Coordinates of C-alpha atoms and ligand atoms in Angstrom, one line a residue:
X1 CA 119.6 103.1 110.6
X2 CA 119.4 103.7 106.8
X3 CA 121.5 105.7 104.8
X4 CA 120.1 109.2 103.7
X5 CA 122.0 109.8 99.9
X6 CA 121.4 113.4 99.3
X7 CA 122.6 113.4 95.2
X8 CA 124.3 116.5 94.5
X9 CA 126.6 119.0 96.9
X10 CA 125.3 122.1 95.9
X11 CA 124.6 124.8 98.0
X12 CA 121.2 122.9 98.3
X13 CA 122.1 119.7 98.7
X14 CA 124.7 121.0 100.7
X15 CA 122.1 122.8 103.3
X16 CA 119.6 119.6 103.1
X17 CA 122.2 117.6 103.9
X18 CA 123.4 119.7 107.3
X19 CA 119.0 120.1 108.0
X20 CA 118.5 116.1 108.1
X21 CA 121.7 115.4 110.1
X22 CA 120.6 117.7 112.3
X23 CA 117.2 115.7 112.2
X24 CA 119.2 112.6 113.6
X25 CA 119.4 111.3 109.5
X26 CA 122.5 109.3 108.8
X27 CA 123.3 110.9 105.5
X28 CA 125.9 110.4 102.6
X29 CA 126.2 113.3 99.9
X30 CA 126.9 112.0 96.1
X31 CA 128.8 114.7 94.1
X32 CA 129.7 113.7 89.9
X33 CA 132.4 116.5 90.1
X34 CA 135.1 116.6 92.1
X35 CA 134.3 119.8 94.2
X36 CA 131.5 120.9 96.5
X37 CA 129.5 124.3 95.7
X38 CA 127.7 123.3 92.4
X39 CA 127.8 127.2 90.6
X40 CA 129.3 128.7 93.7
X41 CA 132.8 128.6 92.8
X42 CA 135.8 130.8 94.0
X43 CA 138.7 131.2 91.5
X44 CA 141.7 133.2 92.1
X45 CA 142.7 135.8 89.3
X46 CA 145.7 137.2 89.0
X47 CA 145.9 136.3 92.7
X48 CA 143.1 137.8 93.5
X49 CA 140.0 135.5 95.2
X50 CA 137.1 136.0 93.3
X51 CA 133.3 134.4 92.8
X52 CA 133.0 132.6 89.5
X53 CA 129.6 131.9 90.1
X54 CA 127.1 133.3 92.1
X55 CA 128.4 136.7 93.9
X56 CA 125.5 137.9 96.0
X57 CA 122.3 136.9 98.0
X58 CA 118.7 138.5 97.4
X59 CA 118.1 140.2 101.0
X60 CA 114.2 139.7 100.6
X61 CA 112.5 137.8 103.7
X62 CA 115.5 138.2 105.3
X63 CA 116.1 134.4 104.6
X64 CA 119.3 134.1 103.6
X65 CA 120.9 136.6 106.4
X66 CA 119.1 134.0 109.3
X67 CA 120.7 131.3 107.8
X68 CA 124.1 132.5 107.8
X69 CA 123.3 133.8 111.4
X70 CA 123.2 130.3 112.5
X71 CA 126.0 129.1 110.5
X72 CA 128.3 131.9 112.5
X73 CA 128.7 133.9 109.5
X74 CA 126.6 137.2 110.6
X75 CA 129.5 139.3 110.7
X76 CA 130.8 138.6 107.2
X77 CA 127.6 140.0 105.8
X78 CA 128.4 143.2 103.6
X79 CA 126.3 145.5 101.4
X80 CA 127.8 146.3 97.6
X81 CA 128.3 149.9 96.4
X82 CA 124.9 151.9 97.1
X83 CA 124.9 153.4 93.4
X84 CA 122.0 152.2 90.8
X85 CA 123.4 149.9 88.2
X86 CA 123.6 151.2 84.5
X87 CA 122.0 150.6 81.3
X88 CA 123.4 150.3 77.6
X89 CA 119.8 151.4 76.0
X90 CA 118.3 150.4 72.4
X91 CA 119.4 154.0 71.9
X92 CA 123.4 153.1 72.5
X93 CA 123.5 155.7 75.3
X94 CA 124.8 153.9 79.0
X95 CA 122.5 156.0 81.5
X96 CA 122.1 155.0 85.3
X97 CA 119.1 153.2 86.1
X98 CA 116.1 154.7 88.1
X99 CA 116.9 154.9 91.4
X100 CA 113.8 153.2 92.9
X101 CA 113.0 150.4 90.9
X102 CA 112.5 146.2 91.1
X103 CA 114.0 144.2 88.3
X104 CA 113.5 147.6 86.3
X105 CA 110.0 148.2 86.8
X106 CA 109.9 151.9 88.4
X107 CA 107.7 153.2 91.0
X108 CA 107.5 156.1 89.4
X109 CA 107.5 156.3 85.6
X110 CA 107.7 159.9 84.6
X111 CA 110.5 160.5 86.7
X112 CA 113.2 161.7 84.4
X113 CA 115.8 159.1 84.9
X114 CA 113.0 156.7 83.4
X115 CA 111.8 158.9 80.9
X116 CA 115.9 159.3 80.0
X117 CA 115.8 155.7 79.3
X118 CA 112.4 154.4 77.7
X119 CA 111.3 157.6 76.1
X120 CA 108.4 160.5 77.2
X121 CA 105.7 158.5 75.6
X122 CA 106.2 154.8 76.9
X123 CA 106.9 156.8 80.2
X124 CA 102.6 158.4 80.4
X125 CA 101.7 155.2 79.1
X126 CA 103.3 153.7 82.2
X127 CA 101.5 156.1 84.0
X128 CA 98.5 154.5 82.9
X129 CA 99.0 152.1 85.8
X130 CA 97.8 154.4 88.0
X131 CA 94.5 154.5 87.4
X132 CA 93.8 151.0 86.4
X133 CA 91.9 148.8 88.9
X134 CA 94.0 146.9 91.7
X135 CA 93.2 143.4 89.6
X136 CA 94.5 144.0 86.4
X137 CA 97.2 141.6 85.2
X138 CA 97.1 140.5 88.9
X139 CA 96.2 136.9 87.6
X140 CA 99.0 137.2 84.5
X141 CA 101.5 134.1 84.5
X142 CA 104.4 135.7 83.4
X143 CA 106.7 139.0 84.7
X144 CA 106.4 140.0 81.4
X145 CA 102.4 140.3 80.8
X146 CA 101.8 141.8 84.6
X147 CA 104.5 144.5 83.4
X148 CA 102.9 145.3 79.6
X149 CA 99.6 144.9 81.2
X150 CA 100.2 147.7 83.8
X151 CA 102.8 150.1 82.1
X152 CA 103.2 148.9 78.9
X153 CA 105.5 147.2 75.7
X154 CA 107.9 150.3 76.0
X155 CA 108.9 150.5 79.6
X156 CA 108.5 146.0 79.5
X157 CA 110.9 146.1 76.6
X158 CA 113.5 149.2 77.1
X159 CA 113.9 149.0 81.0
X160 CA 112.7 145.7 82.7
X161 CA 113.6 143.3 79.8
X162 CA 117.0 144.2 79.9
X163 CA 117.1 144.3 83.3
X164 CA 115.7 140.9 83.7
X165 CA 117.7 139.5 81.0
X166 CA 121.1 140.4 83.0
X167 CA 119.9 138.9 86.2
X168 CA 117.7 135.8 85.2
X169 CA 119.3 135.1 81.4
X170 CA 115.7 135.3 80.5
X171 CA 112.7 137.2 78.9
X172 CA 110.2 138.6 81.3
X173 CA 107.8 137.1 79.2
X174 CA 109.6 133.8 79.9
X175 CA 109.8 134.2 83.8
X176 CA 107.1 133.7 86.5
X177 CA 105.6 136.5 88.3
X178 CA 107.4 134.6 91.9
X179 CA 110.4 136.1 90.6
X180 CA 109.4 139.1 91.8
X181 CA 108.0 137.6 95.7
X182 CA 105.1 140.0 96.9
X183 CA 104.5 141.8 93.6
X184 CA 101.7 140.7 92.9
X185 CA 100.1 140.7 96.5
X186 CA 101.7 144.5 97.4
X187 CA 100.1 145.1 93.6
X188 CA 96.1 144.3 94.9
X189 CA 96.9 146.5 98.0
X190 CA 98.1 149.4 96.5
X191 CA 96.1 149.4 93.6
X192 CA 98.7 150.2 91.4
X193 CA 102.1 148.2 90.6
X194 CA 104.4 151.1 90.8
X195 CA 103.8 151.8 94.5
X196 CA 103.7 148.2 94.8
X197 CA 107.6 148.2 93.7
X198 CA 107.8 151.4 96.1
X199 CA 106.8 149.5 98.9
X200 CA 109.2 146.5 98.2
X201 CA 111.6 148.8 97.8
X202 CA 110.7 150.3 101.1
X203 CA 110.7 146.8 103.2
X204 CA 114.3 146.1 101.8
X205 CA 117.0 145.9 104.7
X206 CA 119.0 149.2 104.5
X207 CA 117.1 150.1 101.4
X208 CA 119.7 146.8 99.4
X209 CA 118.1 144.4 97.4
X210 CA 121.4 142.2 97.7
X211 CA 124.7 141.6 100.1
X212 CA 127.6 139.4 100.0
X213 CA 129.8 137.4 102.7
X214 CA 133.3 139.6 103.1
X215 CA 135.8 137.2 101.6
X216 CA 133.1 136.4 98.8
X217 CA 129.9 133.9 98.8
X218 CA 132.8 130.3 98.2
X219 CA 133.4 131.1 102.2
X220 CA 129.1 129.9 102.8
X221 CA 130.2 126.5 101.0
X222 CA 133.6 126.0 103.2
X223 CA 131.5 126.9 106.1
X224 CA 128.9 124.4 105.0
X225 CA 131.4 121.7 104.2
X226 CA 133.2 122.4 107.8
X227 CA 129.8 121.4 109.6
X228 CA 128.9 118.7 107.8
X229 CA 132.6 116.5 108.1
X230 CA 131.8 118.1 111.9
X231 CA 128.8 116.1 111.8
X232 CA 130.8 113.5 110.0
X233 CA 128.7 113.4 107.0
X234 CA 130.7 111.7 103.9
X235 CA 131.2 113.5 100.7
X236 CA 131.6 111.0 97.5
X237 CA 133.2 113.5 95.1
X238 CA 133.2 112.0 90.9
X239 CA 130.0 110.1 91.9
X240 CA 127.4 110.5 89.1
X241 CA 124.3 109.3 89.6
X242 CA 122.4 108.0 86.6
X243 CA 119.5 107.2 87.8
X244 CA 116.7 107.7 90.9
X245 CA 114.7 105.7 92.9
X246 CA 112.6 106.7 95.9
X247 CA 114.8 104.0 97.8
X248 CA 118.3 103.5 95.6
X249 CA 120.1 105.5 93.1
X250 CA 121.9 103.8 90.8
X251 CA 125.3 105.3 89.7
X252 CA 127.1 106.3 86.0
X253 CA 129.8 103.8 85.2
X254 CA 133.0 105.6 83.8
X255 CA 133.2 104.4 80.4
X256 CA 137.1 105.0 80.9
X257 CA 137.1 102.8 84.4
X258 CA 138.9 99.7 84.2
X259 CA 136.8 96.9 83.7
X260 CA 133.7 98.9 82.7
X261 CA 132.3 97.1 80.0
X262 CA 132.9 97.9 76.3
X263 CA 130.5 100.1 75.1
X264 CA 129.3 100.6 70.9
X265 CA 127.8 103.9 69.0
X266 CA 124.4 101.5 69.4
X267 CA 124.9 102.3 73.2
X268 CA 125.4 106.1 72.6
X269 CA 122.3 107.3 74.4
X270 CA 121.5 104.1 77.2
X271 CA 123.0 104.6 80.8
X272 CA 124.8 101.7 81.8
X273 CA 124.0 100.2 84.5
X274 CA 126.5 100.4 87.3
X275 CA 126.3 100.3 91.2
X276 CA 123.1 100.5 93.4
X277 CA 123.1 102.5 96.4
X278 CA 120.1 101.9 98.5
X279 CA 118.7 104.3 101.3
X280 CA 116.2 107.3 101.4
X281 CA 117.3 109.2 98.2
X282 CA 116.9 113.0 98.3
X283 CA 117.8 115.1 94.8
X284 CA 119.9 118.1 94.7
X285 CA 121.1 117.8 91.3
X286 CA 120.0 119.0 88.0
X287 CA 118.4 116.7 85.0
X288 CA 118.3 114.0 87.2
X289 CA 114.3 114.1 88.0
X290 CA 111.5 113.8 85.2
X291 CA 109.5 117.1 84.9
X292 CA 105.6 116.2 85.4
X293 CA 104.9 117.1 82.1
X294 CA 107.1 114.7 80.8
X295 CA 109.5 117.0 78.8
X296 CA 113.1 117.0 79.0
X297 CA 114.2 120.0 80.9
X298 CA 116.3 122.6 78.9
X299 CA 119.8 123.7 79.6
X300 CA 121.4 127.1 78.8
X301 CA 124.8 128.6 78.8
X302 CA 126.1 131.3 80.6
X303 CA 129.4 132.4 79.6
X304 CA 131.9 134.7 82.2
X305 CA 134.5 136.8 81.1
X306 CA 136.5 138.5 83.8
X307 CA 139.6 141.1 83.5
X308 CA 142.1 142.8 85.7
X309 CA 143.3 145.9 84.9
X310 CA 146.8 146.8 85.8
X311 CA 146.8 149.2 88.5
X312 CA 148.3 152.9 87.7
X313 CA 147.0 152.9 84.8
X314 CA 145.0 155.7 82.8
X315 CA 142.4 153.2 82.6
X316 CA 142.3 152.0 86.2
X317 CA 142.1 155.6 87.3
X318 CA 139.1 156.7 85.3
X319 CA 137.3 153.4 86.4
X320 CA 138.2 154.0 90.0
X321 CA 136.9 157.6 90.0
X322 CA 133.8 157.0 87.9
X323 CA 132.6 153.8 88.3
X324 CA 129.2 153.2 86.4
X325 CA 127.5 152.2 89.6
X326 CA 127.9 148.4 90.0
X327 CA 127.9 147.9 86.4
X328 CA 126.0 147.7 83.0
X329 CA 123.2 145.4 82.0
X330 CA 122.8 145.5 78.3
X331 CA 119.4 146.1 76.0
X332 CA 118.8 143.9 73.3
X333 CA 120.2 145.0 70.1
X334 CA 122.6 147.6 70.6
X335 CA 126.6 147.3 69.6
X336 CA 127.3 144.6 72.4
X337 CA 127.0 141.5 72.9
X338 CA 127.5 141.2 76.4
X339 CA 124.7 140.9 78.3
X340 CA 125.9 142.7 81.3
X341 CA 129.0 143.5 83.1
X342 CA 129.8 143.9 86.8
X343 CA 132.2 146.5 87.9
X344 CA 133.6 143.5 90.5
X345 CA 136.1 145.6 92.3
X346 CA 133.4 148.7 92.3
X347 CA 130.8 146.5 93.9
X348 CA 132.6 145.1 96.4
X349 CA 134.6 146.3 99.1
X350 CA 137.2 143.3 99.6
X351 CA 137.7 142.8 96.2
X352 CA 138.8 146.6 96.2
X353 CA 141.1 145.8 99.1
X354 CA 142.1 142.0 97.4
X355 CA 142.9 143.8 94.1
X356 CA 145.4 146.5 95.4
X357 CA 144.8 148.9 92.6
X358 CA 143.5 147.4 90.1
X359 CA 140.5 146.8 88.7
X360 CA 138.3 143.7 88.2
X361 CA 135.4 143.7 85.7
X362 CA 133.0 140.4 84.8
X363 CA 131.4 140.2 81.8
X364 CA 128.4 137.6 81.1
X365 CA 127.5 136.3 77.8
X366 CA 124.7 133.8 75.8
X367 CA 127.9 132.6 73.4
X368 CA 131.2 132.1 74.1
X369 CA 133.1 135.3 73.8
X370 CA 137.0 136.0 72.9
X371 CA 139.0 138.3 75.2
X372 CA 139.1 140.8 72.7
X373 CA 135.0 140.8 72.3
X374 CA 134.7 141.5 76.5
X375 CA 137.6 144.2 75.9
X376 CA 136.0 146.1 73.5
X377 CA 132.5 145.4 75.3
X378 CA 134.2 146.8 78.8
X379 CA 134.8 149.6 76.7
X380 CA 131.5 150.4 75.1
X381 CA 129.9 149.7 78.6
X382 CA 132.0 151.7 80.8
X383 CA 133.3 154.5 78.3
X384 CA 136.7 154.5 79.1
X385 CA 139.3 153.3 77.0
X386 CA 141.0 149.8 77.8
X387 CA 144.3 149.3 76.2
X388 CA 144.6 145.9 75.5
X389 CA 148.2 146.0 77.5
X390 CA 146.2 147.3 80.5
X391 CA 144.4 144.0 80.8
X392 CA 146.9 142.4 82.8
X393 CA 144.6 139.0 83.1
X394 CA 141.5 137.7 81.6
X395 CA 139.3 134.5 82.8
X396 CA 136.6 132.7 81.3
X397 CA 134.1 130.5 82.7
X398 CA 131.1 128.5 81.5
X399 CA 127.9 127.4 83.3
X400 CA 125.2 125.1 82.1
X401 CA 121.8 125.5 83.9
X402 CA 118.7 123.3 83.9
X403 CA 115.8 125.3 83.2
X404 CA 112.7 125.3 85.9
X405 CA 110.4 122.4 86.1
X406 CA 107.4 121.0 88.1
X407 CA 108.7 118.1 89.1
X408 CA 106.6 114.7 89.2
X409 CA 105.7 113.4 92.5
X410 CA 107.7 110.9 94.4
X411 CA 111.3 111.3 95.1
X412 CA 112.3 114.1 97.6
X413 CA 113.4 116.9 95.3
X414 CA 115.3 120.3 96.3
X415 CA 117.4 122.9 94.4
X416 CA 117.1 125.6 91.3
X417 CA 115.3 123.5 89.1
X418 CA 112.3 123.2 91.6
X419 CA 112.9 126.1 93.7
X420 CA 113.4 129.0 91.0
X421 CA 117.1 130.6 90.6
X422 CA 119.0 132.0 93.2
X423 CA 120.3 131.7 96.6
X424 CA 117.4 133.1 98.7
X425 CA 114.9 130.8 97.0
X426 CA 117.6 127.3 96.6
X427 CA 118.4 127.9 100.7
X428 CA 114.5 128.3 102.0
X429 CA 113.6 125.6 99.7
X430 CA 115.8 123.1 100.9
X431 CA 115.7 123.6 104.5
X432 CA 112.1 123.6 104.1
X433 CA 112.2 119.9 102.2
X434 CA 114.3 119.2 105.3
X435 CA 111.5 119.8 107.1
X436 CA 109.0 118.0 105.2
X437 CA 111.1 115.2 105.6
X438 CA 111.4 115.1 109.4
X439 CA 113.2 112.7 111.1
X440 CA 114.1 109.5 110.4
X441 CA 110.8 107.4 110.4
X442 CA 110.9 104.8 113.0
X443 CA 110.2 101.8 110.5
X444 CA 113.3 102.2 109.2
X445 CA 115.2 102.0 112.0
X446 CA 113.5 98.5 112.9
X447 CA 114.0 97.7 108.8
X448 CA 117.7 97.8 109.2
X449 CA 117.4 96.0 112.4
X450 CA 115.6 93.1 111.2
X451 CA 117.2 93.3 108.0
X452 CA 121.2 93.6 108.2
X453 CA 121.3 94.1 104.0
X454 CA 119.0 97.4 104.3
X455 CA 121.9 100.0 103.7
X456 CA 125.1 97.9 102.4
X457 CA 125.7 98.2 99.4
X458 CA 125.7 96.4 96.4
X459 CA 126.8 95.9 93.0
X460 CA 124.5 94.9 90.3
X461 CA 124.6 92.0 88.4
Ligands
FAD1 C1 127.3 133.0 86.7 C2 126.2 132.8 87.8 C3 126.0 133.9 88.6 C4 125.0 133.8 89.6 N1 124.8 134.8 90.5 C5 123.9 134.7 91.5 C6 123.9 135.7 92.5 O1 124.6 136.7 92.5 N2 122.9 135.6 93.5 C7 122.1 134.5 93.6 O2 121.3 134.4 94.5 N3 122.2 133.5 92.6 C8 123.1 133.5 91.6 N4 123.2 132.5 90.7 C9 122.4 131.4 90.9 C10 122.8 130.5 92.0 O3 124.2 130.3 92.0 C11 122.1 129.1 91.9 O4 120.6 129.3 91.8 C12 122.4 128.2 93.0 O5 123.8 128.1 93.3 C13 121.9 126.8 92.6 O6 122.2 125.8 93.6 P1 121.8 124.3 93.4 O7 122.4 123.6 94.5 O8 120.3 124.2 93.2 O9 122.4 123.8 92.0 P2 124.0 123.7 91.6 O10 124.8 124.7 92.2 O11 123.9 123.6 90.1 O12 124.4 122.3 92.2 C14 124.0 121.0 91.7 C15 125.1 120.0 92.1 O13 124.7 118.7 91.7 C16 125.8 118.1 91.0 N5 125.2 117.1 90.1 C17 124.6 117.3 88.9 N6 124.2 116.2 88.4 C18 124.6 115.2 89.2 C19 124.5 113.8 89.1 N7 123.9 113.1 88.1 N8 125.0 113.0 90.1 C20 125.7 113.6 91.2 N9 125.8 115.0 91.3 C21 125.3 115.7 90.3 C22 126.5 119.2 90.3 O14 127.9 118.8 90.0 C23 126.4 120.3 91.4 O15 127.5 120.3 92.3 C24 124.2 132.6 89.7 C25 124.5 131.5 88.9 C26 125.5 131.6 87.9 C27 125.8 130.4 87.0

């Protein structure tokens, strides 16, 4: 039987992989780096274990939850601190945010923790939503014109843009209205988009938009990677592919590999040509497929700062007894330049218990920040003063993301860029590609009987 290559061991190529082998696929998983997980990552801080990466799954559709259900992981599944995340407001005032709200649009708009954050005016002018017709800026493309369609620039710009912006690194304006799943169809039944978000709110599990595994969300890639050498499915780790094919990938030479041929500035932006794989080629991996439209996908940067706080101190105290909820996001132009902190050790139970005392705080950022920038941001955000001898450790991190694409026909394609951001929508995408797929056709099963070559493989010339 041919080879499956499933290019990238993400969490989605990760869960496409363990869907075909279940599907009676032989399959081999490419990786460039030299770990499994893609941007779920566990570090350990000051010895504590902590996500570096992603922290938390969406609970919508309930997806995420059957999955680990089948991986044996039910039990693990925990809810974060039931307390309304914080704002840092255009105004420079930190004030909770409303209680019932999705991605900051509020189901009710003159209640007075919205009016304490967008003003009394945007707040009747969001109110406006009420009486408009069920189809208005039902057909809008983006988050952004649905929201300023419905309620308005002021409650669009002072409470969901700064709430989007800490979640999705992005605009409204410059998100789809999926992002929000069953908005816009909860927003035709109720004629209004308020008790739309009321009702989403309503069909959450235990009224939480989010949960986490116990132990942190790095335990869903050991898990994965445990069935799959189970399944005895190899893992090539500092494999880069540089190039697909619907039948072969061929792989990135190491310019520093002995042998590789000697390469000149002229070269500076050709692949070199270097080993063919051949085989049913499924992609998990950003950049690697054209978009339809033909332009190069965009990247962006996502820089982490985390601290500890040394436990017993002033500091740890106050933050223990008066956590702002599970943390901050940030308005544009105010003091900070954070875009949002988590209260880690607030959110979570077992990073409470893991950090015996102290406290753990993650700051996220569009530019690189210094230690001292994310102290004196932690201290803006959470009103309490951090003396720079409380921080007993500090940790950065840096992710680069492909943007969203359409992806042109062809070659099997699964993960964020195709699937939108985030763990409920990377997971249902891929094992629905899976799927798609099916099993392994017959035809190539008599191909690579008839035809010994079919999945060796070869170098090129
Ligand atoms: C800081 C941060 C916080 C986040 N928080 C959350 C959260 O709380 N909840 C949530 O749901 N989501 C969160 N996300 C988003 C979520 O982590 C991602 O949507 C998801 O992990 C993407 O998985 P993926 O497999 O599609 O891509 P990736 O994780 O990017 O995996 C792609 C893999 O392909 C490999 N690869 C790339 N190019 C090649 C190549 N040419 N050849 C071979 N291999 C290659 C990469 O090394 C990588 O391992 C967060 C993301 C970040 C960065």
């Amino acid at each position: 039987m041919r080879e499956t290559l499933v290019v990238g061991a993400g969490i989605a190529g990760l869960v496409v992989a363990r869907e075909l082998v279940l599907q009676g696929h032989r399959v081999r998983v490419l990786e460039a780096e030299p770990r499994a997980g893609g941007q779920l990552l566990q570090k350990t801080i000051a010895g504590i274990p902590l996500d570096a990466g992603a922290e938390a799954f969406a609970t919508r559709g309930g997806t995420v939850r059957a999955y680990l259900e089948r991986l044996g992981l039910a039990d693990r599944v925990v809810a974060p601190l039931d307390a309304p995340a914080w704002l840092h407001a255009r105004t420079g005032t930190t004030v909770p945010l409303p209680a019932v709200s999705l991605l900051g649009i509020p189901s009710a708009p003159l209640a007075e923790d919205v009016v304490a954050v967008v003003g009394r005016k945007a707040a009747w002018r969001g109110m406006t939503d009420a009486l408009l017709p069920g189809p208005v800026g039902a057909k809008s493309t983006t988050l952004g014109e649905l929201v300023r369609r419905r309620m308005g620039d002021g409650i669009l710009e002072r409470l969901v843009a700064p709430v989007v912006e800490g979640i999705h690194s992005k605009h409204p304006d410059d998100l789809p209205v999926s992002v929000a799943p069953g908005l816009v169809h909860h927003l035709l039944r109720e004629n209004s988009l308020a008790r739309a978000v009321a009702r989403l709110r309503t069909d959450a599990p235990a009224g939480s938009l989010v949960a986490g595994l116990d132990g942190g969300m790095g335990m869903l890639v050991d898990t994965l990677l445990a069935e799959l050498d189970r399944y005895g499915v190899p893992i090539e780790y500092g494999v880069r592919v540089a190039e697909v094919h619907a039948d072969r990938v061929v792989l990135a030479v190491d310019p520093d590999a002995a042998g590789a041929p000697a390469r000149t500035d002229a070269d500076e932006d050709v692949e070199p040509e270097g080993e063919i794989r051949e085989g049913l080629v499924v992609v998990a991996a950003p950049g690697l497929v054209t978009p339809a439209d033909g332009r190069a996908a965009t990247r962006t940067a996502t820089h982490l700062m985390t601290l500890v706080i040394e436990a017993g101190t002033d500091t740890a105290r106050a933050l223990a007894e008066n956590p702002r909820g599970t943390g901050v996001l940030v308005a544009r132009g105010t003091d900070v330049t954070a875009r949002a902190l988590t209260h880690v050790s607030a959110k979570w139970a077992w990073v409470r218990e893991a950090a015996a005392g102290r406290e753990v705080v993650r700051l996220s950022y569009e530019s690189a920040p210094t230690a001292e920038t994310a102290r004196r941001d932690a201290e803006l955000l959470l009103g309490v003063s951090i003396p720079e001898t409380a921080v007993v450790a500090t940790e950065a991190t840096t992710w680069l993301r492909a943007g969203r694409f359409e992806a042109a026909p062809g070659i099997p394609i699964t993960g964020e860029q195709v699937s939108g951001t985030g763990l409920a929508s990377v997971i249902d995408h891929a094992h629905r590609l899976a799927e798609i797929i099916g099993p392994p056709a017959p035809e190539a099963e008599a191909d690579s009987r008839t035809d010994p070559e079919a999945s060796t493989e070869r170098t090129a010339s």
